Amino acid sequence: MSEPPWLNPVEADVWAKYRRLRRELHRAQEQQLLRDSGLSAADYALLAPLSEAPEGLLRAKDLGAEVDWERSRLSHQISRMEKRGLVAREACAEDARGSMVRLTPAGRKAIEEAAPRHAATVRRLFFDPFTDQEVRLFGEFLDRVLTQVDAEAADPS
């Protein structure tokens, strides 16, 4: 079996820029959330899907799948958020081993207050550098990469 080809200089440069973008964008969002709302990016990551769920309620395992976190990370983050009154754990009626996570009124208030400034930050840092046509094209590029990643995940051979 032959060795896979190395990235050429242009590909290596683009890959390095993408990795830096992910890191710096996450850092900027984390700082904005903490500064403007006192929420961490982890808080926001859980509050957002809960705020969109019917009755602000999701099974813990579904919430974990939504954010792609391991069970222990999810459990620790939920515990921290429970102590601050942002969420509450409840027993799962369908599965005694499972648990539900409910957005509390304080959690809903926190996400509703944080979301507009967070959206403004995303727009300013991620979308404003592009024209509308470039945003649509970028979306098409991302769809192609995601299709490739999904195909690889479905058949890793």
GROMACS .gro file of C-alpha atoms in nm:
model
  157
    1MET     CA    1   0.000   0.000   0.000
    2SER     CA    2   0.141   0.337  -0.099
    3GLU     CA    3   0.167   0.635   0.132
    4PRO     CA    4  -0.115   0.890   0.091
    5PRO     CA    5  -0.002   1.209  -0.082
    6TRP     CA    6   0.099   1.502   0.135
    7LEU     CA    7  -0.090   1.829   0.113
    8ASN     CA    8   0.055   2.061  -0.146
    9PRO     CA    9   0.166   2.408  -0.025
   10VAL     CA   10  -0.166   2.576  -0.114
   11GLU     CA   11  -0.369   2.301   0.056
   12ALA     CA   12  -0.144   2.310   0.364
   13ASP     CA   13  -0.188   2.689   0.386
   14VAL     CA   14  -0.569   2.669   0.351
   15TRP     CA   15  -0.587   2.388   0.609
   16ALA     CA   16  -0.376   2.588   0.855
   17LYS     CA   17  -0.599   2.894   0.804
   18TYR     CA   18  -0.912   2.684   0.859
   19ARG     CA   19  -0.773   2.541   1.184
   20ARG     CA   20  -0.677   2.891   1.303
   21LEU     CA   21  -1.021   3.024   1.208
   22ARG     CA   22  -1.195   2.754   1.413
   23ARG     CA   23  -0.977   2.827   1.715
   24GLU     CA   24  -0.997   3.208   1.695
   25LEU     CA   25  -1.369   3.217   1.615
   26HIS     CA   26  -1.442   2.995   1.915
   27ARG     CA   27  -1.224   3.216   2.136
   28ALA     CA   28  -1.395   3.535   2.015
   29GLN     CA   29  -1.742   3.389   2.070
   30GLU     CA   30  -1.649   3.264   2.417
   31GLN     CA   31  -1.518   3.607   2.515
   32GLN     CA   32  -1.825   3.785   2.378
   33LEU     CA   33  -2.067   3.553   2.556
   34LEU     CA   34  -1.887   3.581   2.890
   35ARG     CA   35  -1.850   3.960   2.861
   36ASP     CA   36  -2.205   4.034   2.750
   37SER     CA   37  -2.409   3.767   2.929
   38GLY     CA   38  -2.195   3.575   3.176
   39LEU     CA   39  -2.264   3.255   2.981
   40SER     CA   40  -1.989   3.025   2.863
   41ALA     CA   41  -1.988   2.880   2.513
   42ALA     CA   42  -2.079   2.547   2.676
   43ASP     CA   43  -2.377   2.707   2.851
   44TYR     CA   44  -2.493   2.857   2.523
   45ALA     CA   45  -2.440   2.529   2.336
   46LEU     CA   46  -2.691   2.357   2.566
   47LEU     CA   47  -2.932   2.646   2.616
   48ALA     CA   48  -2.982   2.700   2.241
   49PRO     CA   49  -3.127   2.355   2.156
   50LEU     CA   50  -3.327   2.351   2.481
   51SER     CA   51  -3.478   2.690   2.393
   52GLU     CA   52  -3.587   2.553   2.055
   53ALA     CA   53  -3.729   2.225   2.192
   54PRO     CA   54  -4.100   2.184   2.266
   55GLU     CA   55  -4.158   2.295   2.625
   56GLY     CA   56  -3.781   2.352   2.659
   57LEU     CA   57  -3.737   1.981   2.733
   58LEU     CA   58  -3.500   1.724   2.582
   59ARG     CA   59  -3.376   1.381   2.676
   60ALA     CA   60  -3.021   1.415   2.806
   61LYS     CA   61  -2.890   1.168   2.547
   62ASP     CA   62  -3.057   1.367   2.266
   63LEU     CA   63  -2.909   1.690   2.399
   64GLY     CA   64  -2.567   1.524   2.412
   65ALA     CA   65  -2.607   1.406   2.052
   66GLU     CA   66  -2.711   1.757   1.947
   67VAL     CA   67  -2.386   1.906   2.078
   68ASP     CA   68  -2.174   1.594   2.013
   69TRP     CA   69  -2.048   1.561   2.370
   70GLU     CA   70  -1.955   1.257   2.574
   71ARG     CA   71  -2.198   1.164   2.851
   72SER     CA   72  -1.961   1.267   3.132
   73ARG     CA   73  -1.894   1.613   2.982
   74LEU     CA   74  -2.268   1.667   2.935
   75SER     CA   75  -2.344   1.553   3.289
   76HIS     CA   76  -2.084   1.784   3.443
   77GLN     CA   77  -2.202   2.082   3.238
   78ILE     CA   78  -2.566   2.017   3.327
   79SER     CA   79  -2.469   1.997   3.696
   80ARG     CA   80  -2.293   2.334   3.674
   81MET     CA   81  -2.593   2.487   3.500
   82GLU     CA   82  -2.837   2.335   3.752
   83LYS     CA   83  -2.647   2.504   4.035
   84ARG     CA   84  -2.697   2.837   3.857
   85GLY     CA   85  -3.067   2.768   3.799
   86LEU     CA   86  -3.044   2.758   3.418
   87VAL     CA   87  -3.167   2.401   3.373
   88ALA     CA   88  -3.330   2.125   3.577
   89ARG     CA   89  -3.297   1.750   3.547
   90GLU     CA   90  -3.612   1.538   3.552
   91ALA     CA   91  -3.681   1.167   3.544
   92CYS     CA   92  -3.761   1.023   3.203
   93ALA     CA   93  -4.112   0.875   3.199
   94GLU     CA   94  -4.028   0.630   2.915
   95ASP     CA   95  -3.692   0.510   3.047
   96ALA     CA   96  -3.611   0.490   3.417
   97ARG     CA   97  -3.238   0.495   3.336
   98GLY     CA   98  -3.262   0.809   3.125
   99SER     CA   99  -3.308   1.167   3.231
  100MET     CA  100  -3.462   1.476   3.083
  101VAL     CA  101  -3.318   1.827   3.085
  102ARG     CA  102  -3.558   2.119   3.114
  103LEU     CA  103  -3.484   2.483   3.047
  104THR     CA  104  -3.586   2.687   3.351
  105PRO     CA  105  -3.736   3.036   3.329
  106ALA     CA  106  -3.394   3.174   3.430
  107GLY     CA  107  -3.232   2.970   3.153
  108ARG     CA  108  -3.482   3.095   2.897
  109LYS     CA  109  -3.420   3.454   3.008
  110ALA     CA  110  -3.043   3.403   2.985
  111ILE     CA  111  -3.053   3.262   2.631
  112GLU     CA  112  -3.303   3.522   2.510
  113GLU     CA  113  -3.083   3.802   2.644
  114ALA     CA  114  -2.761   3.649   2.508
  115ALA     CA  115  -2.883   3.548   2.162
  116PRO     CA  116  -2.907   3.890   1.992
  117ARG     CA  117  -2.551   3.994   2.079
  118HIS     CA  118  -2.423   3.645   1.996
  119ALA     CA  119  -2.594   3.660   1.655
  120ALA     CA  120  -2.445   4.006   1.596
  121THR     CA  121  -2.098   3.870   1.675
  122VAL     CA  122  -2.145   3.576   1.438
  123ARG     CA  123  -2.263   3.814   1.166
  124ARG     CA  124  -1.976   4.060   1.221
  125LEU     CA  125  -1.699   3.799   1.235
  126PHE     CA  126  -1.826   3.530   0.998
  127PHE     CA  127  -2.066   3.680   0.743
  128ASP     CA  128  -1.985   4.052   0.708
  129PRO     CA  129  -1.651   3.990   0.530
  130PHE     CA  130  -1.847   3.829   0.242
  131THR     CA  131  -2.097   3.944  -0.017
  132ASP     CA  132  -2.436   3.770  -0.023
  133GLN     CA  133  -2.322   3.574  -0.328
  134GLU     CA  134  -2.003   3.463  -0.149
  135VAL     CA  135  -2.206   3.349   0.153
  136ARG     CA  136  -2.424   3.132  -0.073
  137LEU     CA  137  -2.114   2.994  -0.248
  138PHE     CA  138  -1.945   2.926   0.087
  139GLY     CA  139  -2.259   2.738   0.195
  140GLU     CA  140  -2.233   2.525  -0.119
  141PHE     CA  141  -1.866   2.451  -0.041
  142LEU     CA  142  -1.957   2.350   0.312
  143ASP     CA  143  -2.236   2.124   0.182
  144ARG     CA  144  -1.985   1.944  -0.043
  145VAL     CA  145  -1.738   1.893   0.241
  146LEU     CA  146  -2.015   1.775   0.476
  147THR     CA  147  -2.139   1.530   0.212
  148GLN     CA  148  -1.787   1.388   0.188
  149VAL     CA  149  -1.750   1.366   0.567
  150ASP     CA  150  -2.093   1.203   0.604
  151ALA     CA  151  -2.009   0.947   0.332
  152GLU     CA  152  -1.680   0.865   0.504
  153ALA     CA  153  -1.854   0.826   0.841
  154ALA     CA  154  -2.114   0.594   0.686
  155ASP     CA  155  -1.849   0.376   0.515
  156PRO     CA  156  -1.507   0.422   0.680
  157SER     CA  157  -1.340   0.149   0.469
   0.00000   0.00000   0.00000
